[in-house]
PDB file of C-alpha atoms in Angstrom:
ATOM      1  CA  UNK F   1      45.934 -34.050 -11.144  1.00 66.00           C
ATOM      2  CA  UNK F   2      45.710 -32.998 -14.849  1.00 79.00           C
ATOM      3  CA  UNK F   3      48.446 -29.314 -14.320  1.00 84.00           C
ATOM      4  CA  UNK F   4      50.749 -31.348 -12.071  1.00 78.00           C
ATOM      5  CA  UNK F   5      51.065 -34.211 -14.314  1.00 76.00           C
ATOM      6  CA  UNK F   6      51.068 -31.394 -17.090  1.00 87.00           C
ATOM      7  CA  UNK F   7      53.571 -29.080 -15.547  1.00 88.00           C
ATOM      8  CA  UNK F   8      56.067 -32.779 -15.366  1.00 84.00           C
ATOM      9  CA  UNK F   9      56.167 -32.769 -18.794  1.00 86.00           C
ATOM     10  CA  UNK F  10      56.906 -28.715 -19.488  1.00 92.00           C
ATOM     11  CA  UNK F  11      59.802 -29.274 -17.561  1.00 91.00           C
ATOM     12  CA  UNK F  12      61.092 -32.370 -19.346  1.00 89.00           C
ATOM     13  CA  UNK F  13      60.649 -30.650 -22.518  1.00 93.00           C
ATOM     14  CA  UNK F  14      62.107 -27.542 -21.474  1.00 95.00           C
ATOM     15  CA  UNK F  15      65.221 -28.743 -20.484  1.00 94.00           C
ATOM     16  CA  UNK F  16      65.091 -31.109 -23.606  1.00 93.00           C
ATOM     17  CA  UNK F  17      65.017 -27.818 -25.091  1.00 95.00           C
ATOM     18  CA  UNK F  18      67.434 -26.241 -23.413  1.00 96.00           C
ATOM     19  CA  UNK F  19      69.777 -28.974 -23.247  1.00 94.00           C
ATOM     20  CA  UNK F  20      69.826 -28.327 -27.608  1.00 95.00           C
ATOM     21  CA  UNK F  21      71.146 -24.645 -27.462  1.00 96.00           C
ATOM     22  CA  UNK F  22      72.810 -25.342 -24.788  1.00 96.00           C
ATOM     23  CA  UNK F  23      75.610 -27.453 -27.245  1.00 95.00           C
ATOM     24  CA  UNK F  24      77.400 -25.191 -28.377  1.00 96.00           C
ATOM     25  CA  UNK F  25      78.471 -23.513 -25.217  1.00 96.00           C
ATOM     26  CA  UNK F  26      79.619 -27.507 -24.442  1.00 93.00           C
ATOM     27  CA  UNK F  27      77.270 -27.022 -20.971  1.00 93.00           C
ATOM     28  CA  UNK F  28      74.884 -29.940 -20.576  1.00 93.00           C
ATOM     29  CA  UNK F  29      71.746 -30.035 -19.159  1.00 94.00           C
ATOM     30  CA  UNK F  30      70.541 -33.189 -17.499  1.00 94.00           C
ATOM     31  CA  UNK F  31      66.463 -33.156 -16.234  1.00 93.00           C
ATOM     32  CA  UNK F  32      66.121 -35.426 -12.206  1.00 91.00           C
ATOM     33  CA  UNK F  33      62.020 -37.289 -12.513  1.00 88.00           C
ATOM     34  CA  UNK F  34      62.105 -37.960  -8.628  1.00 86.00           C
ATOM     35  CA  UNK F  35      59.106 -40.381  -8.151  1.00 79.00           C
ATOM     36  CA  UNK F  36      56.992 -40.573  -5.143  1.00 78.00           C
ATOM     37  CA  UNK F  37      59.345 -40.329  -2.095  1.00 81.00           C
ATOM     38  CA  UNK F  38      59.531 -40.490   1.362  1.00 82.00           C
ATOM     39  CA  UNK F  39      59.489 -36.522   2.280  1.00 79.00           C
ATOM     40  CA  UNK F  40      57.319 -34.904   5.157  1.00 77.00           C
ATOM     41  CA  UNK F  41      54.913 -33.562   2.560  1.00 72.00           C
ATOM     42  CA  UNK F  42      54.321 -37.190   1.633  1.00 71.00           C
ATOM     43  CA  UNK F  43      54.249 -38.142   5.441  1.00 72.00           C
ATOM     44  CA  UNK F  44      51.671 -36.053   6.571  1.00 73.00           C
ATOM     45  CA  UNK F  45      49.204 -36.477   4.272  1.00 70.00           C
ATOM     46  CA  UNK F  46      47.288 -39.088   7.281  1.00 73.00           C
ATOM     47  CA  UNK F  47      47.014 -35.475   9.399  1.00 78.00           C
ATOM     48  CA  UNK F  48      45.376 -33.901   7.012  1.00 78.00           C
ATOM     49  CA  UNK F  49      42.676 -36.991   6.201  1.00 77.00           C
ATOM     50  CA  UNK F  50      41.888 -36.454  10.241  1.00 82.00           C
ATOM     51  CA  UNK F  51      41.757 -32.781   9.839  1.00 84.00           C
ATOM     52  CA  UNK F  52      38.908 -32.786   7.057  1.00 84.00           C
ATOM     53  CA  UNK F  53      37.911 -35.335   8.920  1.00 85.00           C
ATOM     54  CA  UNK F  54      37.658 -33.484  11.693  1.00 87.00           C
ATOM     55  CA  UNK F  55      36.146 -30.357  10.708  1.00 89.00           C
ATOM     56  CA  UNK F  56      33.245 -31.898   8.783  1.00 88.00           C
ATOM     57  CA  UNK F  57      29.212 -31.609  10.252  1.00 90.00           C
ATOM     58  CA  UNK F  58      28.716 -34.797  12.096  1.00 91.00           C
ATOM     59  CA  UNK F  59      26.449 -35.626  10.362  1.00 90.00           C
ATOM     60  CA  UNK F  60      29.209 -36.882   7.172  1.00 88.00           C
ATOM     61  CA  UNK F  61      31.511 -37.564  10.227  1.00 88.00           C
ATOM     62  CA  UNK F  62      28.659 -40.881  10.787  1.00 89.00           C
ATOM     63  CA  UNK F  63      28.608 -40.986   7.145  1.00 88.00           C
ATOM     64  CA  UNK F  64      32.344 -41.822   7.272  1.00 86.00           C
ATOM     65  CA  UNK F  65      32.410 -43.670  10.625  1.00 87.00           C
ATOM     66  CA  UNK F  66      34.023 -42.568  14.373  1.00 87.00           C
ATOM     67  CA  UNK F  67      37.460 -45.314  12.908  1.00 88.00           C
ATOM     68  CA  UNK F  68      37.126 -43.218   8.857  1.00 85.00           C
ATOM     69  CA  UNK F  69      40.341 -41.576  11.242  1.00 82.00           C
ATOM     70  CA  UNK F  70      42.503 -44.662  12.182  1.00 83.00           C
ATOM     71  CA  UNK F  71      41.811 -46.412   8.730  1.00 82.00           C
ATOM     72  CA  UNK F  72      42.976 -43.490   6.721  1.00 78.00           C
ATOM     73  CA  UNK F  73      45.981 -42.613   8.499  1.00 78.00           C
ATOM     74  CA  UNK F  74      46.790 -46.887   8.227  1.00 80.00           C
ATOM     75  CA  UNK F  75      45.909 -46.635   4.307  1.00 76.00           C
ATOM     76  CA  UNK F  76      48.332 -43.793   4.566  1.00 74.00           C
ATOM     77  CA  UNK F  77      51.353 -45.148   5.298  1.00 76.00           C
ATOM     78  CA  UNK F  78      50.620 -48.245   3.709  1.00 75.00           C
ATOM     79  CA  UNK F  79      50.177 -46.378   0.671  1.00 73.00           C
ATOM     80  CA  UNK F  80      53.376 -44.856   1.572  1.00 74.00           C
ATOM     81  CA  UNK F  81      55.416 -48.081   2.163  1.00 73.00           C
ATOM     82  CA  UNK F  82      54.649 -50.082  -0.506  1.00 74.00           C
ATOM     83  CA  UNK F  83      55.282 -47.045  -3.522  1.00 74.00           C
ATOM     84  CA  UNK F  84      57.380 -44.511  -1.866  1.00 79.00           C
ATOM     85  CA  UNK F  85      61.173 -44.452  -2.055  1.00 83.00           C
ATOM     86  CA  UNK F  86      64.092 -42.516  -0.169  1.00 87.00           C
ATOM     87  CA  UNK F  87      64.572 -39.663  -1.497  1.00 89.00           C
ATOM     88  CA  UNK F  88      69.113 -40.386  -1.583  1.00 92.00           C
ATOM     89  CA  UNK F  89      68.087 -41.651  -4.129  1.00 90.00           C
ATOM     90  CA  UNK F  90      67.312 -38.204  -5.647  1.00 91.00           C
ATOM     91  CA  UNK F  91      70.998 -37.137  -4.144  1.00 94.00           C
ATOM     92  CA  UNK F  92      72.644 -39.864  -6.093  1.00 94.00           C
ATOM     93  CA  UNK F  93      71.148 -39.081  -8.690  1.00 94.00           C
ATOM     94  CA  UNK F  94      71.753 -35.528  -9.096  1.00 94.00           C
ATOM     95  CA  UNK F  95      75.377 -35.765  -7.811  1.00 96.00           C
ATOM     96  CA  UNK F  96      76.020 -37.956 -10.542  1.00 96.00           C
ATOM     97  CA  UNK F  97      74.889 -35.713 -13.024  1.00 94.00           C
ATOM     98  CA  UNK F  98      77.245 -33.069 -11.425  1.00 95.00           C
ATOM     99  CA  UNK F  99      80.138 -34.626 -11.361  1.00 95.00           C
ATOM    100  CA  UNK F 100      80.060 -37.240 -13.955  1.00 94.00           C
ATOM    101  CA  UNK F 101      81.842 -36.893 -16.841  1.00 91.00           C
ATOM    102  CA  UNK F 102      78.792 -37.616 -18.873  1.00 91.00           C
ATOM    103  CA  UNK F 103      75.660 -37.332 -17.615  1.00 92.00           C
ATOM    104  CA  UNK F 104      72.212 -38.538 -18.683  1.00 92.00           C
ATOM    105  CA  UNK F 105      69.819 -36.448 -20.296  1.00 91.00           C
ATOM    106  CA  UNK F 106      67.511 -37.788 -17.885  1.00 90.00           C
ATOM    107  CA  UNK F 107      66.895 -39.484 -14.056  1.00 91.00           C
ATOM    108  CA  UNK F 108      64.266 -41.739 -12.858  1.00 87.00           C
ATOM    109  CA  UNK F 109      64.789 -41.210  -9.131  1.00 85.00           C
ATOM    110  CA  UNK F 110      63.651 -43.839  -7.314  1.00 80.00           C
ATOM    111  CA  UNK F 111      61.690 -47.521  -8.153  1.00 77.00           C
ATOM    112  CA  UNK F 112      58.607 -46.788  -9.093  1.00 76.00           C
ATOM    113  CA  UNK F 113      59.676 -43.528 -11.221  1.00 77.00           C
ATOM    114  CA  UNK F 114      62.000 -46.193 -12.875  1.00 78.00           C
ATOM    115  CA  UNK F 115      59.345 -48.874 -13.256  1.00 77.00           C
ATOM    116  CA  UNK F 116      56.537 -46.526 -14.577  1.00 76.00           C
ATOM    117  CA  UNK F 117      58.528 -45.475 -17.224  1.00 76.00           C
ATOM    118  CA  UNK F 118      59.888 -49.296 -18.496  1.00 78.00           C
ATOM    119  CA  UNK F 119      56.136 -50.163 -18.698  1.00 78.00           C
ATOM    120  CA  UNK F 120      55.349 -47.357 -20.534  1.00 77.00           C
ATOM    121  CA  UNK F 121      57.714 -48.043 -23.339  1.00 76.00           C
ATOM    122  CA  UNK F 122      56.568 -51.577 -23.055  1.00 84.00           C
ATOM    123  CA  UNK F 123      53.359 -52.398 -22.697  1.00 81.00           C
ATOM    124  CA  UNK F 124      50.519 -50.716 -25.783  1.00 85.00           C
ATOM    125  CA  UNK F 125      48.835 -47.493 -24.138  1.00 81.00           C
ATOM    126  CA  UNK F 126      45.777 -49.393 -23.061  1.00 82.00           C
ATOM    127  CA  UNK F 127      47.259 -51.599 -21.163  1.00 83.00           C
ATOM    128  CA  UNK F 128      49.231 -48.863 -18.797  1.00 76.00           C
ATOM    129  CA  UNK F 129      45.818 -46.403 -18.487  1.00 80.00           C
ATOM    130  CA  UNK F 130      44.716 -49.378 -17.159  1.00 82.00           C
ATOM    131  CA  UNK F 131      47.358 -50.650 -14.659  1.00 77.00           C
ATOM    132  CA  UNK F 132      47.715 -46.850 -13.331  1.00 72.00           C
ATOM    133  CA  UNK F 133      44.755 -46.385 -12.955  1.00 74.00           C
ATOM    134  CA  UNK F 134      43.882 -49.876 -11.393  1.00 72.00           C
ATOM    135  CA  UNK F 135      46.309 -48.917  -9.049  1.00 60.00           C
ATOM    136  CA  UNK F 136      44.476 -46.095  -7.661  1.00 57.00           C
ATOM    137  CA  UNK F 137      41.962 -46.897  -7.292  1.00 56.00           C
ATOM    138  CA  UNK F 138      42.736 -49.662  -5.616  1.00 52.00           C
ATOM    139  CA  UNK F 139      44.808 -47.274  -3.685  1.00 49.00           C
ATOM    140  CA  UNK F 140      41.540 -44.287  -3.136  1.00 47.00           C
ATOM    141  CA  UNK F 141      41.234 -42.841   0.138  1.00 47.00           C
ATOM    142  CA  UNK F 142      38.069 -40.871   0.211  1.00 49.00           C
ATOM    143  CA  UNK F 143      38.013 -36.882   1.390  1.00 47.00           C
ATOM    144  CA  UNK F 144      35.484 -36.571   3.908  1.00 49.00           C
ATOM    145  CA  UNK F 145      33.411 -33.628   2.705  1.00 51.00           C
ATOM    146  CA  UNK F 146      30.609 -31.408   0.402  1.00 51.00           C
ATOM    147  CA  UNK F 147      31.206 -33.034  -3.488  1.00 46.00           C
ATOM    148  CA  UNK F 148      32.594 -30.707  -5.694  1.00 43.00           C
ATOM    149  CA  UNK F 149      30.197 -31.522  -7.906  1.00 39.00           C
TER     150      UNK F 149
END
């Protein structure tokens, strides 16, 4: 997760520096920051969990229970429907960035992305961390397999 987040911040920092460098050439630079979108990769996450379960040893399958694939799939669908956004948000923001006379410097695409940015500005750091961690813990779905530790 940390490498993924670092890459997102790198894109934002690069875009900011590029925007400053392009000012003399009258070129505007905008960055789109989509949140959790309903895309094929997200929608197929449940199938990946089931495949991992099926590849696990009988002992591990017994530990998770025979109903694990159904529980994992239901939890995944529930999470996707609760927090994912229609990719149309990204398309709308992209069109705005391309054709607006004065595009925004940053576009937070999707409701969750907008809410996370708003919370980041309003909440103290420790409270933002606690909210994020509590949400991650409440939506956790364990993937069967040997422990990496």
